[in-house]
PDB file of C-alpha atoms and ligand atoms in Angstrom:
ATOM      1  CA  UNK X 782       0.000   0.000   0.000  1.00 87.00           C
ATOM      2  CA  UNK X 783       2.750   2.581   1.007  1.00 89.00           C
ATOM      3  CA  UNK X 784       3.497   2.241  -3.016  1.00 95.00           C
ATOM      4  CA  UNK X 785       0.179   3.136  -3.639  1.00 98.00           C
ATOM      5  CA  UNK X 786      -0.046   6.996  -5.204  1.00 98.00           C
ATOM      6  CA  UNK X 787      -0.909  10.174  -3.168  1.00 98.00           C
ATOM      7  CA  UNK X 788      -3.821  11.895  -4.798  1.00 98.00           C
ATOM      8  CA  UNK X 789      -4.323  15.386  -4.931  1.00 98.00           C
ATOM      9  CA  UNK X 790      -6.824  17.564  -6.323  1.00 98.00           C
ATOM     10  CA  UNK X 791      -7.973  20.993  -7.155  1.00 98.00           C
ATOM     11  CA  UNK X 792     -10.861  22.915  -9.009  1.00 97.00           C
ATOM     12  CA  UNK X 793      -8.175  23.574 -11.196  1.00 97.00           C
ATOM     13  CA  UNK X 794      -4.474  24.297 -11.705  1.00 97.00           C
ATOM     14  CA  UNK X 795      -3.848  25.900  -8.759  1.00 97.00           C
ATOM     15  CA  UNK X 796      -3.142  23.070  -6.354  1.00 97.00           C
ATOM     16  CA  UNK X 797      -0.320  22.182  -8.472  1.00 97.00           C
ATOM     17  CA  UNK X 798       1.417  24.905  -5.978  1.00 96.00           C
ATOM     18  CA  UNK X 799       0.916  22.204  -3.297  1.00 97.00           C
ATOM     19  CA  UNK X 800       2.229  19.584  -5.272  1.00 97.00           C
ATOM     20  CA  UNK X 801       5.523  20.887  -5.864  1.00 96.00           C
ATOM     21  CA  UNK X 802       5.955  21.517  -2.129  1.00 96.00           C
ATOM     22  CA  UNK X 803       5.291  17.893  -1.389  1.00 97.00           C
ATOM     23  CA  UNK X 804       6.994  16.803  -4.316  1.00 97.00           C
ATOM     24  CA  UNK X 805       9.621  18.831  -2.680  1.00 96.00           C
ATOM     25  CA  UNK X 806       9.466  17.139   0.704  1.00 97.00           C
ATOM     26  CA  UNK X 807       8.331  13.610  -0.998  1.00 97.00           C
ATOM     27  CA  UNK X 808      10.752  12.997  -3.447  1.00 96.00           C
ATOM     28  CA  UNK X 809      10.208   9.627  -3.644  1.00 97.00           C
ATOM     29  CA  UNK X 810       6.032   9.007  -3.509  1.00 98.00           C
ATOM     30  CA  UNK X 811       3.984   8.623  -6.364  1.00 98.00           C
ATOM     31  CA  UNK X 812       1.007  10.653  -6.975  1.00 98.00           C
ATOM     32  CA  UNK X 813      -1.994  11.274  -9.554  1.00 98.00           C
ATOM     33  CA  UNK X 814      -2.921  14.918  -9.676  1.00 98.00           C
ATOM     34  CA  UNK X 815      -6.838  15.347 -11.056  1.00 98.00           C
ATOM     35  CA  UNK X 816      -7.498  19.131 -12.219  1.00 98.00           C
ATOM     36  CA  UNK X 817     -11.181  19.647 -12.714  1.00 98.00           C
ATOM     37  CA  UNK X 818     -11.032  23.144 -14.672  1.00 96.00           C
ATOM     38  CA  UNK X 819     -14.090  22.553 -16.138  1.00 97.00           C
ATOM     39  CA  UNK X 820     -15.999  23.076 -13.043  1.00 97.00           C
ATOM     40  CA  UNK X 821     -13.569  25.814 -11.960  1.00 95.00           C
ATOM     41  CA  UNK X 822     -13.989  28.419 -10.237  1.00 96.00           C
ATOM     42  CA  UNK X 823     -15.368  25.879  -7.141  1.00 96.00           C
ATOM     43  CA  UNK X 824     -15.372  29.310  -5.055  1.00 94.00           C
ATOM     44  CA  UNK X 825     -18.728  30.663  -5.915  1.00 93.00           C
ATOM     45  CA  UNK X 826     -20.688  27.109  -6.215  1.00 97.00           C
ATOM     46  CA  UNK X 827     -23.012  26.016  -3.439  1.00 96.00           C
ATOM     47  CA  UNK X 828     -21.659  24.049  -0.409  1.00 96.00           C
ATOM     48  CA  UNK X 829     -23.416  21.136  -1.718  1.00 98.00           C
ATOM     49  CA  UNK X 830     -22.500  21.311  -5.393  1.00 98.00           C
ATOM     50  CA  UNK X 831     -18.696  21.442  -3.604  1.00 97.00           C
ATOM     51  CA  UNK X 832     -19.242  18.656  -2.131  1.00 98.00           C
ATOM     52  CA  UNK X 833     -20.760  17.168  -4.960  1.00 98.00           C
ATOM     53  CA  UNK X 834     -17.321  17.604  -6.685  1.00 98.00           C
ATOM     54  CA  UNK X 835     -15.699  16.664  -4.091  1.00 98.00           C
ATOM     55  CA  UNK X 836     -17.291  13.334  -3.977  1.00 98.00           C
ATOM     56  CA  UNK X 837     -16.633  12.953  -7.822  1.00 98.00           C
ATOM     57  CA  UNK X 838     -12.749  13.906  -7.440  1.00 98.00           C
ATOM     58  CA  UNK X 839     -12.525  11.669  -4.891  1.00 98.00           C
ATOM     59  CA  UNK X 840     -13.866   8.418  -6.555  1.00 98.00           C
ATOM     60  CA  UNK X 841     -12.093   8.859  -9.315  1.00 98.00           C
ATOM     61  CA  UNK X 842      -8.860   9.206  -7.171  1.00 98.00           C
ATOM     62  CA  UNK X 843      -9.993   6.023  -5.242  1.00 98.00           C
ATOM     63  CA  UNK X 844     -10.657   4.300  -8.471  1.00 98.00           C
ATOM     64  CA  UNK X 845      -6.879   4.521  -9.431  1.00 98.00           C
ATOM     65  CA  UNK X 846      -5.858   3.049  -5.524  1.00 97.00           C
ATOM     66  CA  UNK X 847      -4.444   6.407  -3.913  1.00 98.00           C
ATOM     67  CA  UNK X 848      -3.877   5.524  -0.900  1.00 98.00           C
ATOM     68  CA  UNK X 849      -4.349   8.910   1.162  1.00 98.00           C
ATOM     69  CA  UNK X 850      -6.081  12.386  -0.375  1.00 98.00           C
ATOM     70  CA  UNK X 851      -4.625  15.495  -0.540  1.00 98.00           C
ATOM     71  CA  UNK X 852      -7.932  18.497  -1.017  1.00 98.00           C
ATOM     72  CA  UNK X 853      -5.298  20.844  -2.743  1.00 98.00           C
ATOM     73  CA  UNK X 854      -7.972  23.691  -2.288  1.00 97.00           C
ATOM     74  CA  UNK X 855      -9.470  25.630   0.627  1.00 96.00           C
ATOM     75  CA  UNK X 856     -12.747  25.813  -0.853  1.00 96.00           C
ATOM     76  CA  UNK X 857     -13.239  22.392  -1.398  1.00 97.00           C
ATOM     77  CA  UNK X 858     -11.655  21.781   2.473  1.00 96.00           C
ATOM     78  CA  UNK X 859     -13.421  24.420   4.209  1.00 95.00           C
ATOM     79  CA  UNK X 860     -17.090  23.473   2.502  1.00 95.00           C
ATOM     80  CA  UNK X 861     -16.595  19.175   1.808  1.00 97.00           C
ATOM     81  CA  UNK X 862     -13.687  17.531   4.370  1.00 97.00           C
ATOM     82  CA  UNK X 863     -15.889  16.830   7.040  1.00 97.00           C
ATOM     83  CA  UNK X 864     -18.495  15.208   4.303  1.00 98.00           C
ATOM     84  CA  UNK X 865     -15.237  13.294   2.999  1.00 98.00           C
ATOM     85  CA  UNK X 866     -13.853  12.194   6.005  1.00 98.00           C
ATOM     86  CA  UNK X 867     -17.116  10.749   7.352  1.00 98.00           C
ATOM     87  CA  UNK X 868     -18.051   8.909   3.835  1.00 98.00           C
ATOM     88  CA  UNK X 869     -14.349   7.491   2.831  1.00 98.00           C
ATOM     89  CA  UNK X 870     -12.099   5.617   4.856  1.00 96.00           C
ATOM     90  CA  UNK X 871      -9.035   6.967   3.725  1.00 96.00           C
ATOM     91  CA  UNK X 872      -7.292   9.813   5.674  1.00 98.00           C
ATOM     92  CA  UNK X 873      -7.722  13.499   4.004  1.00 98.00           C
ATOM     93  CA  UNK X 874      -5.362  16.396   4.065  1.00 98.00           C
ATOM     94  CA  UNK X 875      -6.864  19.454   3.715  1.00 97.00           C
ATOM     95  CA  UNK X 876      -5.513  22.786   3.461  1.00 96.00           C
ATOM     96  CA  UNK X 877      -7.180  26.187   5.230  1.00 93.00           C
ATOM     97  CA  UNK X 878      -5.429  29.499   4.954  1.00 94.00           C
ATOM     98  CA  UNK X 879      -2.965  30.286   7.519  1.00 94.00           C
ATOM     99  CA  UNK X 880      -4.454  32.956   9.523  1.00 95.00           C
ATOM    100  CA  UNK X 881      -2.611  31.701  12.473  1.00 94.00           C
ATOM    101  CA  UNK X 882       0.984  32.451  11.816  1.00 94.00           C
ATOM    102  CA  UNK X 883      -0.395  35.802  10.627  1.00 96.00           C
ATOM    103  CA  UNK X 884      -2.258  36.671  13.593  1.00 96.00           C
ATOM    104  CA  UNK X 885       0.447  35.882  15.804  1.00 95.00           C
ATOM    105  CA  UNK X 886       3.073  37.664  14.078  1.00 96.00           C
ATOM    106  CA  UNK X 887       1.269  40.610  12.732  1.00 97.00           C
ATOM    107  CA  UNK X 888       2.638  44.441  14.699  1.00 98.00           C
ATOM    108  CA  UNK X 889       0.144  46.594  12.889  1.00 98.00           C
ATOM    109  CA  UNK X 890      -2.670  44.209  14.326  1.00 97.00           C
ATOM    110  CA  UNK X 891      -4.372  44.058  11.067  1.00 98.00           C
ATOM    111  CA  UNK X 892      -4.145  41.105   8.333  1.00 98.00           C
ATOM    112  CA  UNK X 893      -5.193  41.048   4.795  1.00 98.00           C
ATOM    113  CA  UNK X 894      -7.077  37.481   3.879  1.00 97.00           C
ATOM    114  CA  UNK X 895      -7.493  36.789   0.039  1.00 98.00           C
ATOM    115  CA  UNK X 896      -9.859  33.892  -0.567  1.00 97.00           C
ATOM    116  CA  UNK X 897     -12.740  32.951  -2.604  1.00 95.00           C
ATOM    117  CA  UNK X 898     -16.185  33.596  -1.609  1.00 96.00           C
ATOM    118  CA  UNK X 899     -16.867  29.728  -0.679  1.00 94.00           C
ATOM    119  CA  UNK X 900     -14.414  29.586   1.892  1.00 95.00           C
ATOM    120  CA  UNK X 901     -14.661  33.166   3.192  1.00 96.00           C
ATOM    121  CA  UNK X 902     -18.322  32.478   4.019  1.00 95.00           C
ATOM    122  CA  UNK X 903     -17.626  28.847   5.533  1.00 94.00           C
ATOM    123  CA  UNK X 904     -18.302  27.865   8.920  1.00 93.00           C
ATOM    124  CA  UNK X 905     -15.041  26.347   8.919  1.00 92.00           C
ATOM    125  CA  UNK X 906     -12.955  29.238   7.949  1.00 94.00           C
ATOM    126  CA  UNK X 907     -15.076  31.345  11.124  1.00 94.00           C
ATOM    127  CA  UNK X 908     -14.032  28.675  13.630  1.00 93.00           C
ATOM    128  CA  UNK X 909     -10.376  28.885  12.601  1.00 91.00           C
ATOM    129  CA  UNK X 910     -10.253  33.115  12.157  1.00 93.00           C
ATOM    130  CA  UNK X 911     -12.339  33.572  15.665  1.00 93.00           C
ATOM    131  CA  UNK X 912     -10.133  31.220  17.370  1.00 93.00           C
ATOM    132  CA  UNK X 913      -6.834  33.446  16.436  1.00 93.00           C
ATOM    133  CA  UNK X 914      -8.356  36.568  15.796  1.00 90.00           C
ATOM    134  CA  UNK X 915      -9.037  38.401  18.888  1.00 91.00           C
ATOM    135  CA  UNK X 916      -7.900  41.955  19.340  1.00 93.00           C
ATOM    136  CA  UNK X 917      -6.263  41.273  15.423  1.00 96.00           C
ATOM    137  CA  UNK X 918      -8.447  43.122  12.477  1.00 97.00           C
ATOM    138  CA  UNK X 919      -8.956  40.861   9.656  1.00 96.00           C
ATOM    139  CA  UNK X 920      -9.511  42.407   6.360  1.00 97.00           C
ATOM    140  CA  UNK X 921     -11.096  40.103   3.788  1.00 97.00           C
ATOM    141  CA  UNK X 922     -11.488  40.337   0.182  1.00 97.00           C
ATOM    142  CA  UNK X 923     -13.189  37.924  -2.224  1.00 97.00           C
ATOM    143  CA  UNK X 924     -10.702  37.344  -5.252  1.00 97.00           C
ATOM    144  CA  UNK X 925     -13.685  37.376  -7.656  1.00 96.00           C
ATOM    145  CA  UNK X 926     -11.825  36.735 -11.576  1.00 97.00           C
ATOM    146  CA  UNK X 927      -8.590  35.494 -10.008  1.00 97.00           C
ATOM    147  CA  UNK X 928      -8.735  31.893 -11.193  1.00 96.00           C
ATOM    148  CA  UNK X 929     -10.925  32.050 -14.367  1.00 95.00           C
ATOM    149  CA  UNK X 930      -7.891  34.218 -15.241  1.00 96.00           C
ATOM    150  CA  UNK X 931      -4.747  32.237 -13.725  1.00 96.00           C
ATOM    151  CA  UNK X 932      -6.878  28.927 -15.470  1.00 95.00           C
ATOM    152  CA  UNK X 933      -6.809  30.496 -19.023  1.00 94.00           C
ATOM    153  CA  UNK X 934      -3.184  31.385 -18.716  1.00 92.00           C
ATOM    154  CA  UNK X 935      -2.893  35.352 -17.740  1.00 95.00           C
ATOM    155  CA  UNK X 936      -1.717  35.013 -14.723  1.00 95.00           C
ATOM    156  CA  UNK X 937       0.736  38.353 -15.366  1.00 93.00           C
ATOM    157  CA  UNK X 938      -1.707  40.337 -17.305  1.00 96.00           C
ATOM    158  CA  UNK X 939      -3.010  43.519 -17.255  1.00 97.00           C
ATOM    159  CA  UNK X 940      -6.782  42.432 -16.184  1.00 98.00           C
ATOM    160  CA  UNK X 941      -4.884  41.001 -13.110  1.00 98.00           C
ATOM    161  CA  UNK X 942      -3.254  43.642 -12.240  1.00 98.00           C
ATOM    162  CA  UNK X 943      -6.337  45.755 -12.463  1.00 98.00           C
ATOM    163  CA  UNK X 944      -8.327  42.976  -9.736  1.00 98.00           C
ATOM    164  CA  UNK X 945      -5.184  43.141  -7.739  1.00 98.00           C
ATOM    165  CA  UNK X 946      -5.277  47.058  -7.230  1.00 98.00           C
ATOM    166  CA  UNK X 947      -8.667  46.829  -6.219  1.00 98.00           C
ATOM    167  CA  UNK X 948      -8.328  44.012  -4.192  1.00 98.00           C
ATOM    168  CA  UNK X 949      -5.148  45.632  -2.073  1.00 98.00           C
ATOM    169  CA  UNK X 950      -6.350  48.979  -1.936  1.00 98.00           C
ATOM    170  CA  UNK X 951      -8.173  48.545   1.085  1.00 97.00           C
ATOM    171  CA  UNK X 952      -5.880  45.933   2.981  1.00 98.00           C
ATOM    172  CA  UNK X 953      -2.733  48.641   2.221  1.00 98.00           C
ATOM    173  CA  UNK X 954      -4.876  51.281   3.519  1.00 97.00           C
ATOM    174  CA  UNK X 955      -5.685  49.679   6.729  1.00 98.00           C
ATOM    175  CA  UNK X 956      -1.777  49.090   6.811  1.00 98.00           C
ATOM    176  CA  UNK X 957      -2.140  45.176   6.853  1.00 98.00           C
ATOM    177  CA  UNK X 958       1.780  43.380   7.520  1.00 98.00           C
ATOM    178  CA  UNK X 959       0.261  39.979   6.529  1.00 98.00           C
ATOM    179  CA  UNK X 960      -1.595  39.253   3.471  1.00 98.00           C
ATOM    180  CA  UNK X 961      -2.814  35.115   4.011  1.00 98.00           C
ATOM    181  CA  UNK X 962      -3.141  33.688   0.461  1.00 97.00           C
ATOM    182  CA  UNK X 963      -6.011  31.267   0.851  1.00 96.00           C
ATOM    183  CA  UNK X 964      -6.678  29.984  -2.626  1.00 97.00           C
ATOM    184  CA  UNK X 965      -3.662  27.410  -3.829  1.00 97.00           C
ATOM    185  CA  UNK X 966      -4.762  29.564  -7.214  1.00 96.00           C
ATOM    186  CA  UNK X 967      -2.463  32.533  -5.682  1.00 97.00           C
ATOM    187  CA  UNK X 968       0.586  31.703  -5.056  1.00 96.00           C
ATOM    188  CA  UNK X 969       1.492  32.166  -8.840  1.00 96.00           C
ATOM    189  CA  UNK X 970       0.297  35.615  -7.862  1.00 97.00           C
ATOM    190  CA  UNK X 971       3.267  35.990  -5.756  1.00 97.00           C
ATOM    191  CA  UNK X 972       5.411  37.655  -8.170  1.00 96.00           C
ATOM    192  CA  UNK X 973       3.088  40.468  -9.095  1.00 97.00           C
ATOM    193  CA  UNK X 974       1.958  40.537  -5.219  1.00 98.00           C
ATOM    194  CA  UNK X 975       5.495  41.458  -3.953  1.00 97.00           C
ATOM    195  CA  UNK X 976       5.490  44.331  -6.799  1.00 97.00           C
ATOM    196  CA  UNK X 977       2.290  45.715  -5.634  1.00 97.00           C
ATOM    197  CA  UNK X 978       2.229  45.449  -2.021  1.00 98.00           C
ATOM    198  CA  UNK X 979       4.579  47.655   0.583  1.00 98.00           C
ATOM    199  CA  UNK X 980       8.148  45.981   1.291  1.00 97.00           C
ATOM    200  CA  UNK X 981       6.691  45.211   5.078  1.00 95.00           C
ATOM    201  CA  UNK X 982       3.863  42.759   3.775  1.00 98.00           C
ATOM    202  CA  UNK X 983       4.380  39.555   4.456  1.00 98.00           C
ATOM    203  CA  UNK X 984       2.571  37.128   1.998  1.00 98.00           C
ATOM    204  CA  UNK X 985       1.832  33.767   3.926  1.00 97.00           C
ATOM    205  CA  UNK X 986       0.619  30.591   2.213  1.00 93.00           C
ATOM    206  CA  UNK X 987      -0.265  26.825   3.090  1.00 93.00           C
ATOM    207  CA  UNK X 988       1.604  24.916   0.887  1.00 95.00           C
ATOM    208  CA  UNK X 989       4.708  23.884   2.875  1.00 95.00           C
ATOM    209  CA  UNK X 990       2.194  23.218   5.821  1.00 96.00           C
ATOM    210  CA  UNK X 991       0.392  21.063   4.070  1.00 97.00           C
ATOM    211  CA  UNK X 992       3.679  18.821   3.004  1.00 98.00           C
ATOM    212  CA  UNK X 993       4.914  18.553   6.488  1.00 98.00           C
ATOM    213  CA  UNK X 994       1.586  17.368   7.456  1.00 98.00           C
ATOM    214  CA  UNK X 995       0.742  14.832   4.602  1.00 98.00           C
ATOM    215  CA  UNK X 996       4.143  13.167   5.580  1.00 98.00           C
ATOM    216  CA  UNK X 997       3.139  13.182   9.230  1.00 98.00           C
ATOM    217  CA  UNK X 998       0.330  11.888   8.971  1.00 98.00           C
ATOM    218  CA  UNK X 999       1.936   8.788   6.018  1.00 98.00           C
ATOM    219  CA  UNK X1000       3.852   8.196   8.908  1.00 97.00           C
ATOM    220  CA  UNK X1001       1.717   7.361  11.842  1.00 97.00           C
ATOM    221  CA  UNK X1002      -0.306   5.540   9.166  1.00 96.00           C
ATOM    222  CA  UNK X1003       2.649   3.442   7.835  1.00 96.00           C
ATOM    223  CA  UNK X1004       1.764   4.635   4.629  1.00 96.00           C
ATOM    224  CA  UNK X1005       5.361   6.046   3.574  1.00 97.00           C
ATOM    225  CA  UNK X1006       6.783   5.197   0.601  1.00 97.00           C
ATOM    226  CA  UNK X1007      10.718   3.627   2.112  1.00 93.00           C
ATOM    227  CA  UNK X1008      11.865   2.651  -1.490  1.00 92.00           C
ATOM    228  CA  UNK X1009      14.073   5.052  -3.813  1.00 90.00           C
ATOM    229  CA  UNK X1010      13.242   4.139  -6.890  1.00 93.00           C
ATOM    230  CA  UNK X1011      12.060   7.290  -9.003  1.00 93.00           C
ATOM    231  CA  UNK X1012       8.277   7.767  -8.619  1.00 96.00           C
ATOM    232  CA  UNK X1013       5.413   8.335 -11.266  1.00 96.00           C
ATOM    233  CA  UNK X1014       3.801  11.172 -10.882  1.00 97.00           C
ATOM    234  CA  UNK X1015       1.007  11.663 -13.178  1.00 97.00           C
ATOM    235  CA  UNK X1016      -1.285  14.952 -13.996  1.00 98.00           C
ATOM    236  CA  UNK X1017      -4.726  14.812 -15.138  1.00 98.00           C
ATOM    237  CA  UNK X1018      -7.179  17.795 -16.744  1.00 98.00           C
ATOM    238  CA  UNK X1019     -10.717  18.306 -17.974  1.00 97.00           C
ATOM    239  CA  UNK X1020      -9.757  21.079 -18.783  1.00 96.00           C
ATOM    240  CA  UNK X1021      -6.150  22.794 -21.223  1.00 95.00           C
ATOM    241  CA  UNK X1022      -3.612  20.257 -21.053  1.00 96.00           C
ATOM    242  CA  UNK X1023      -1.573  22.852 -22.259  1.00 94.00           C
ATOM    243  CA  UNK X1024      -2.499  25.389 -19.311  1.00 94.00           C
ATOM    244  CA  UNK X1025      -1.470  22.416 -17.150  1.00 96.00           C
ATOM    245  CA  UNK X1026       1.381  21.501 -18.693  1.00 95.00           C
ATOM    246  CA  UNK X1027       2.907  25.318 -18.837  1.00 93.00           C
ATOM    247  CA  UNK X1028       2.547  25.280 -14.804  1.00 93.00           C
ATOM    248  CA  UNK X1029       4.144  22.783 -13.739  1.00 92.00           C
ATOM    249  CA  UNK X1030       7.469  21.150 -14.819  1.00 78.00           C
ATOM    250  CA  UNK X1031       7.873  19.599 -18.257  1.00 79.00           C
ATOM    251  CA  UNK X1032       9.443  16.488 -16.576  1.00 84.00           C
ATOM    252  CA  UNK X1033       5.843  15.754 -15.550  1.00 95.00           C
ATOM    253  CA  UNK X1034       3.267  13.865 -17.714  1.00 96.00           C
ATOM    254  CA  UNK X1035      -0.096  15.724 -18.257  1.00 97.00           C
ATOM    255  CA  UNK X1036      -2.964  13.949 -19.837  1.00 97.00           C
ATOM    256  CA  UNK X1037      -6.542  14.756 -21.220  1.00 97.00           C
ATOM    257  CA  UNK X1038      -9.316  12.829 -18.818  1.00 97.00           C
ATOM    258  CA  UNK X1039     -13.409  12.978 -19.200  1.00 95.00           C
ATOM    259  CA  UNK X1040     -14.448  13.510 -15.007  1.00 94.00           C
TER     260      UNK X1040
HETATM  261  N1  DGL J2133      -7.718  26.483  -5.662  1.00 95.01           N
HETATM  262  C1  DGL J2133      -9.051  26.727  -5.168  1.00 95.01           C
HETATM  263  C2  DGL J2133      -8.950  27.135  -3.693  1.00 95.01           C
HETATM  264  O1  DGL J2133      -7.925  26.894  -3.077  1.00 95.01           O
HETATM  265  C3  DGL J2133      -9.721  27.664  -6.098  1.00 95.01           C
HETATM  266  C4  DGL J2133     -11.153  27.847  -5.847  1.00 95.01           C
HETATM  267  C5  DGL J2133     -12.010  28.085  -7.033  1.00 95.01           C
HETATM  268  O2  DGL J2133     -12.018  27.257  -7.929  1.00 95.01           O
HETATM  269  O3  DGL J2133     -12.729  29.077  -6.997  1.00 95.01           O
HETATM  270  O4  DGL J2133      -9.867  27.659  -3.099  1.00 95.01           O
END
């Protein structure tokens, strides 16, 4: 089993940011990546028709033996994991965005939170922001057109520059030190994001946190792959192949797949 792959998916493209971190941290594990960009964006669907998806990405990954799931998106964690956990007996790694570490280290006591509207208004994202959060103002701010646009390739363009500078204008003018990316869309925003935001913003992300703990919790489950031998790791898109394919490393192999 610990030879079995480590599935991963997204609404789109965007978790591919978590796979390189565990890729990273996991040299040696095989994994099947499933990008459903046709039903992207995920972030302004209906809890249930998240979970819906959710359910879908999730059989399919089961279908090809994974052997532990990674949700590579905080909209389909903050709205589906507890369905998922309590259907599948597999464990689930999901990612939330890190409002913690900012909340904590913030001196201007105010953070900037980018996410999309399905996790912003989940239950699950409230828990986690009240439980950090006191005395700390959170600004948040709905990336509305962030991922249609990083999914069709213009990640760097002008229309996304324009969304940014809306998007920031109120976070730098309440003097935020900690902008919380909570979409795995944005960190390929990163670049622009350092451009446009003062030198003292910090921009915090998931993705290494989400590694660390998919390896803890392969360990305590035996599930770790001990053998060096180079791994597969495959990608998979309902969507551009090509977009795919231009995000992540060439080394990888990207194919076309009806789910
Ligand atoms: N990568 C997804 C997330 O982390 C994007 C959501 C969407 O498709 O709107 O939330």
């Amino acid at each position: 089993m610990s030879k079995a792959p480590i599935g991963i998916f997204d609404s789109g493209i965007g978790g591919t940011s978590i796979f390189k971190e565990m890729h990273t941290l996991l040299p040696f594990e095989n994994s099947i990546y499933l990008a459903d960009s046709r039903h992207a964006p995920y972030g302004n669907k209906s809890k249930q028709e998240i979970i819906n998806l959710s359910i879908k990405n999730t059989e399919n990954l089961l279908s090809k033996g994974c052997k532990i799931i990674v949700v590579a998106c905080n909209t389909a964690t903050t709205n589906a994991i507890g369905y998922l956990r309590a259907t599948y007996n597999i464990p689930f790694i999901g990612i939330e965005p890190a409002i913690k570490p900012a909340a904590l280290n913030t001196k201007t006591k105010t953070i900037g939170i980018l996410a999309t509207k399905g996790t912003l208004t989940s239950k699950l994202f409230h828990q986690t922001t009240d439980l950090y959060s006191n005395g700390i103002r959170v600004i948040e701010q709905i990336g509305d057109g962030i991922v249609p646009l990083i999914e069709t390739g213009k990640t760097e363009s002008e229309q996304m520059r324009e969304l940014l500078k809306i998007y920031l204008k109120p976070m730098i003018e309440a003097n935020i030190d900690h902008l919380v990316l909570g979409c795995t869309h944005y960190p390929y925003l990163i670049p622009l994001l350092i451009e446009m935001l003062p030198k003292q913003v910090k921009i915090i992300d998931s993705g290494l946190a989400v590694a660390r703990q998919t390896k803890s919790i392969l360990d305590q489950h035996q599930l770790l792959n001990k053998t060096l031998i180079k791994p597969i790791n495959m990608f998979y898109t309902n969507g551009s192949v090509q977009v795919l394919r231009s995000i992540i490393n060439q080394k990888f192999p990207v194919e076309a797949l009806d789910f």
